Amino acid sequence: CRLAGQSVRVGLKGAVRCGKTGAASTGTSEASEGRSNPLDRSARGLSRCSRLPIPSSRFLDRHLIAETHTFSRRPRLLMSQPSRERLVALRREFHRRPEPAWREFWTTARIVDEIESMDVDEVLVGPEVLAEDERIAVPDDEELRRWYRQAEEAGANPETLERLRGGYTGAMATVEGDDGPTVALRVDIDGLPRAESTDEDHVPVREGFRSEHEGAMHACGHDAHATIGLGVLESVADGDFDGTLKVLFQPAEESIGGGQPMAESGLLDD
């Protein structure tokens, strides 16, 4: 299939490439603290994204909506106001609960909740979207259990969580339209092992969606990327599309560990 990750960057003016898998980050920044923390030891080989300016929350809230209709044949540029408000709220929800590579338990479960509310043809989760032997830089069992319990306590769907045990995070949704090409959109979902600013001028602090996971944050815009993926999926599922769309919610982009397992899963062979 043809990867369409470029479309994610269309509206992110001033975007720069982030790491080897080509996710987008913006050149707009807000104050952030880069203190070291225990997660650093399991995040060796972080992409360049960890050294780039942090995307502005205001920027992401303004621009993520226009990205959601790239694949729809209908000439709509913006979602309805209620949907726009919902997507902004969802992006902030992801921002509040960042999870680093292979620990994206709550994030994956929340994404699956959203997908299952849409008219899609297939949802695959965890081991179903990963070539097991290709996973790289997986944390130790104790670390995985700690983040798993944290997701449980945050109210993640227990049935989905059970499918993610062992750090098999990530998901894929498929919409099958009329005859046409198969297109894939990849979005990354993991956070970074760095502390978020506590400055009162920092928008997430002022508006109440700063990271609740101390020592981790969405510093590279993956909260917005995940939301864009869901918005695109919803738009295509509700619209007219000649072909098949696969949206891959990739874990472990920041550790350069999740792209290969998805690529070798066999799901992109068409």
Short mmCIF file of C-alpha atoms in Angstrom, two decimals:
data_model
loop_
_atom_site.label_atom_id
_atom_site.label_comp_id
_atom_site.label_asym_id
_atom_site.label_seq_id
_atom_site.Cartn_x
_atom_site.Cartn_y
_atom_site.Cartn_z
CA CYS A 1 0.00 0.00 0.00
CA ARG A 2 1.03 3.63 -0.33
CA LEU A 3 2.01 5.42 2.85
CA ALA A 4 0.39 8.82 3.09
CA GLY A 5 2.16 10.24 6.13
CA GLN A 6 3.02 13.38 4.15
CA SER A 7 -0.59 14.48 4.38
CA VAL A 8 -0.30 14.82 8.14
CA ARG A 9 2.19 17.62 7.63
CA VAL A 10 0.22 19.65 5.09
CA GLY A 11 -1.23 22.13 7.55
CA LEU A 12 1.58 22.16 10.09
CA LYS A 13 3.31 25.26 8.82
CA GLY A 14 6.97 25.38 9.65
CA ALA A 15 6.95 21.67 10.50
CA VAL A 16 10.22 19.83 10.66
CA ARG A 17 10.95 16.14 10.25
CA CYS A 18 11.16 14.22 13.49
CA GLY A 19 13.28 11.10 13.63
CA LYS A 20 13.71 8.34 11.07
CA THR A 21 10.03 7.55 10.62
CA GLY A 22 9.12 11.04 9.42
CA ALA A 23 6.54 12.22 11.96
CA ALA A 24 5.91 15.95 12.14
CA SER A 25 6.86 18.39 14.83
CA THR A 26 6.45 22.13 14.76
CA GLY A 27 8.96 24.88 15.16
CA THR A 28 6.82 26.62 17.77
CA SER A 29 7.81 26.11 21.39
CA GLU A 30 6.65 26.58 24.92
CA ALA A 31 8.74 26.50 28.08
CA SER A 32 9.83 23.02 29.05
CA GLU A 33 12.19 21.47 31.57
CA GLY A 34 14.57 18.82 30.30
CA ARG A 35 15.52 17.24 33.65
CA SER A 36 16.81 13.71 33.49
CA ASN A 37 14.61 10.92 34.87
CA PRO A 38 14.61 7.12 35.17
CA LEU A 39 12.92 6.67 31.79
CA ASP A 40 16.05 7.88 30.02
CA ARG A 41 17.84 4.57 30.43
CA SER A 42 15.19 2.74 28.38
CA ALA A 43 14.94 5.43 25.73
CA ARG A 44 18.40 5.20 24.27
CA GLY A 45 18.53 6.14 20.63
CA LEU A 46 15.76 8.69 20.88
CA SER A 47 14.97 10.42 17.60
CA ARG A 48 15.93 14.00 16.91
CA CYS A 49 12.48 14.93 18.13
CA SER A 50 13.72 14.90 21.73
CA ARG A 51 16.00 17.79 20.86
CA LEU A 52 13.53 19.87 18.88
CA PRO A 53 11.40 22.77 20.15
CA ILE A 54 8.13 21.68 21.74
CA PRO A 55 4.96 22.24 19.69
CA SER A 56 2.75 25.00 21.05
CA SER A 57 -0.56 23.77 22.47
CA ARG A 58 -2.36 26.73 20.94
CA PHE A 59 -0.79 25.94 17.56
CA LEU A 60 -1.84 22.29 17.75
CA ASP A 61 -5.39 23.12 18.84
CA ARG A 62 -5.76 25.57 15.91
CA HIS A 63 -4.29 23.41 13.18
CA LEU A 64 -5.05 19.78 13.91
CA ILE A 65 -8.64 20.06 12.62
CA ALA A 66 -7.76 21.02 9.05
CA GLU A 67 -5.70 17.82 8.74
CA THR A 68 -8.64 15.46 9.24
CA HIS A 69 -10.16 15.68 5.76
CA THR A 70 -7.15 15.02 3.54
CA PHE A 71 -8.55 11.71 2.31
CA SER A 72 -12.25 12.62 2.01
CA ARG A 73 -13.70 13.31 -1.42
CA ARG A 74 -16.18 15.73 0.07
CA PRO A 75 -15.00 19.35 -0.22
CA ARG A 76 -15.09 20.00 3.53
CA LEU A 77 -12.16 21.81 5.10
CA LEU A 78 -13.33 21.98 8.70
CA MET A 79 -15.36 19.68 10.86
CA SER A 80 -18.54 20.87 12.48
CA GLN A 81 -18.08 22.95 15.62
CA PRO A 82 -19.11 20.16 18.02
CA SER A 83 -16.65 17.75 16.35
CA ARG A 84 -13.93 20.39 16.42
CA GLU A 85 -14.44 20.91 20.12
CA ARG A 86 -14.41 17.17 20.69
CA LEU A 87 -11.12 16.72 18.84
CA VAL A 88 -9.46 19.55 20.72
CA ALA A 89 -10.66 17.99 23.99
CA LEU A 90 -9.37 14.59 22.86
CA ARG A 91 -5.95 16.01 21.98
CA ARG A 92 -5.72 17.55 25.42
CA GLU A 93 -6.77 14.26 26.99
CA PHE A 94 -3.87 12.53 25.23
CA HIS A 95 -1.55 15.34 26.29
CA ARG A 96 -2.53 14.81 29.91
CA ARG A 97 -1.52 11.14 29.88
CA PRO A 98 1.71 10.71 27.87
CA GLU A 99 3.24 7.24 27.79
CA PRO A 100 6.74 6.52 26.41
CA ALA A 101 7.66 3.77 23.96
CA TRP A 102 5.95 0.38 24.44
CA ARG A 103 4.14 1.71 27.51
CA GLU A 104 1.23 3.29 25.58
CA PHE A 105 -1.39 1.17 27.35
CA TRP A 106 -3.89 3.87 28.24
CA THR A 107 -3.26 5.68 24.95
CA THR A 108 -3.92 2.59 22.82
CA ALA A 109 -7.03 1.70 24.82
CA ARG A 110 -8.37 5.23 24.44
CA ILE A 111 -7.71 5.18 20.70
CA VAL A 112 -9.53 1.85 20.38
CA ASP A 113 -12.50 3.30 22.30
CA GLU A 114 -12.75 6.04 19.68
CA ILE A 115 -12.30 3.68 16.73
CA GLU A 116 -15.01 1.36 17.98
CA SER A 117 -17.47 4.25 18.01
CA MET A 118 -16.93 4.73 14.24
CA ASP A 119 -18.23 2.83 11.22
CA VAL A 120 -14.98 1.06 10.34
CA ASP A 121 -14.56 -2.38 8.80
CA GLU A 122 -11.75 -3.76 10.93
CA VAL A 123 -9.87 -2.95 14.14
CA LEU A 124 -6.63 -4.72 15.01
CA VAL A 125 -4.89 -4.25 18.35
CA GLY A 126 -1.52 -4.95 19.94
CA PRO A 127 0.11 -8.23 18.79
CA GLU A 128 -2.17 -8.25 15.74
CA VAL A 129 -0.34 -5.25 14.27
CA LEU A 130 3.25 -6.09 15.24
CA ALA A 131 5.87 -8.55 14.01
CA GLU A 132 7.03 -9.78 17.41
CA ASP A 133 10.64 -10.51 16.52
CA GLU A 134 11.10 -6.98 15.17
CA ARG A 135 10.37 -5.05 18.37
CA ILE A 136 13.30 -2.94 19.58
CA ALA A 137 14.17 -1.42 22.98
CA VAL A 138 11.29 -2.97 24.91
CA PRO A 139 11.40 -2.01 28.63
CA ASP A 140 11.82 -4.65 31.32
CA ASP A 141 8.83 -6.44 32.83
CA GLU A 142 8.77 -4.35 36.00
CA GLU A 143 8.64 -1.13 34.02
CA LEU A 144 5.86 -2.43 31.78
CA ARG A 145 3.82 -3.58 34.78
CA ARG A 146 4.12 -0.17 36.40
CA TRP A 147 2.69 1.61 33.35
CA TYR A 148 0.06 -1.12 32.86
CA ARG A 149 -1.21 -0.61 36.43
CA GLN A 150 -1.22 3.13 35.89
CA ALA A 151 -3.44 2.67 32.82
CA GLU A 152 -5.76 0.42 34.83
CA GLU A 153 -6.06 3.04 37.56
CA ALA A 154 -6.83 5.68 34.93
CA GLY A 155 -9.85 3.68 33.78
CA ALA A 156 -8.58 2.14 30.54
CA ASN A 157 -10.83 -0.54 29.06
CA PRO A 158 -9.74 -3.79 30.80
CA GLU A 159 -10.52 -5.96 27.76
CA THR A 160 -8.30 -3.85 25.53
CA LEU A 161 -5.57 -3.68 28.18
CA GLU A 162 -5.47 -7.46 28.41
CA ARG A 163 -4.63 -7.60 24.69
CA LEU A 164 -1.70 -5.22 25.25
CA ARG A 165 0.10 -7.13 27.99
CA GLY A 166 3.85 -7.28 27.57
CA GLY A 167 4.01 -3.91 25.89
CA TYR A 168 2.30 -4.93 22.66
CA THR A 169 0.81 -1.51 22.10
CA GLY A 170 -0.58 0.18 18.99
CA ALA A 171 -3.58 -0.39 16.75
CA MET A 172 -4.82 -0.25 13.17
CA ALA A 173 -8.24 0.58 11.73
CA THR A 174 -9.42 -0.12 8.18
CA VAL A 175 -12.17 1.52 6.14
CA GLU A 176 -13.06 -0.21 2.88
CA GLY A 177 -14.70 1.99 0.27
CA ASP A 178 -15.37 1.50 -3.42
CA ASP A 179 -12.79 0.06 -5.82
CA GLY A 180 -9.56 2.00 -5.66
CA PRO A 181 -6.05 2.02 -4.21
CA THR A 182 -5.13 0.99 -0.70
CA VAL A 183 -3.69 3.93 1.23
CA ALA A 184 -2.14 3.96 4.70
CA LEU A 185 -1.81 6.83 7.15
CA ARG A 186 0.69 6.29 9.96
CA VAL A 187 0.50 8.37 13.12
CA ASP A 188 2.70 7.98 16.18
CA ILE A 189 1.30 7.84 19.71
CA ASP A 190 4.16 7.71 22.24
CA GLY A 191 5.41 10.46 24.52
CA LEU A 192 8.93 11.42 25.55
CA PRO A 193 10.81 10.82 28.83
CA ARG A 194 11.13 14.46 29.79
CA ALA A 195 9.43 16.66 32.37
CA GLU A 196 6.81 19.18 31.32
CA SER A 197 7.04 22.80 32.38
CA THR A 198 5.25 23.92 35.53
CA ASP A 199 5.39 27.58 34.50
CA GLU A 200 2.03 29.29 34.97
CA ASP A 201 2.35 30.78 31.47
CA HIS A 202 2.55 27.30 29.95
CA VAL A 203 -0.84 26.75 28.28
CA PRO A 204 -1.35 23.17 29.53
CA VAL A 205 -0.69 24.41 33.08
CA ARG A 206 -2.98 27.40 32.75
CA GLU A 207 -5.81 25.45 31.11
CA GLY A 208 -5.51 22.26 33.14
CA PHE A 209 -4.11 19.60 30.84
CA ARG A 210 -0.44 19.41 31.84
CA SER A 211 1.05 15.91 31.97
CA GLU A 212 -0.13 13.88 34.95
CA HIS A 213 2.76 11.45 34.46
CA GLU A 214 5.75 13.17 36.01
CA GLY A 215 8.89 12.72 33.95
CA ALA A 216 6.98 12.12 30.72
CA MET A 217 5.27 14.49 28.29
CA HIS A 218 4.07 14.91 24.73
CA ALA A 219 6.91 17.16 23.60
CA CYS A 220 6.81 16.17 19.92
CA GLY A 221 3.13 16.55 19.08
CA HIS A 222 2.13 12.88 19.09
CA ASP A 223 -0.98 13.78 21.07
CA ALA A 224 -2.00 15.82 18.03
CA HIS A 225 -0.88 13.13 15.58
CA ALA A 226 -3.07 10.51 17.27
CA THR A 227 -6.00 12.91 17.22
CA ILE A 228 -5.43 13.72 13.54
CA GLY A 229 -5.44 10.01 12.76
CA LEU A 230 -8.77 9.58 14.51
CA GLY A 231 -10.19 12.64 12.78
CA VAL A 232 -9.12 11.41 9.35
CA LEU A 233 -10.58 7.99 10.10
CA GLU A 234 -13.89 9.46 11.20
CA SER A 235 -14.07 11.73 8.15
CA VAL A 236 -13.40 8.90 5.70
CA ALA A 237 -15.73 6.48 7.47
CA ASP A 238 -18.53 9.04 7.25
CA GLY A 239 -17.75 10.13 3.68
CA ASP A 240 -17.17 8.78 0.19
CA PHE A 241 -13.83 7.17 -0.54
CA ASP A 242 -12.70 5.20 -3.58
CA GLY A 243 -10.34 2.67 -2.12
CA THR A 244 -9.23 1.30 1.22
CA LEU A 245 -7.78 3.39 4.04
CA LYS A 246 -5.65 1.91 6.79
CA VAL A 247 -4.78 4.14 9.74
CA LEU A 248 -1.88 2.81 11.80
CA PHE A 249 -1.42 4.11 15.33
CA GLN A 250 2.27 3.33 15.79
CA PRO A 251 3.89 2.88 19.20
CA ALA A 252 7.53 3.49 20.08
CA GLU A 253 8.43 6.05 17.42
CA GLU A 254 10.66 8.01 19.75
CA SER A 255 12.86 4.98 20.51
CA ILE A 256 12.90 4.14 16.79
CA GLY A 257 11.43 0.80 17.82
CA GLY A 258 7.86 0.62 16.53
CA GLY A 259 8.06 1.32 12.81
CA GLN A 260 9.77 -1.89 11.75
CA PRO A 261 7.41 -4.23 13.64
CA MET A 262 4.42 -2.61 11.95
CA ALA A 263 6.08 -2.57 8.53
CA GLU A 264 6.93 -6.28 8.83
CA SER A 265 3.51 -7.29 10.19
CA GLY A 266 2.17 -8.14 6.73
CA LEU A 267 -0.61 -5.56 7.06
CA LEU A 268 1.03 -3.26 4.52
CA ASP A 269 1.69 -5.86 1.85
CA ASP A 270 -1.23 -4.61 -0.22
#
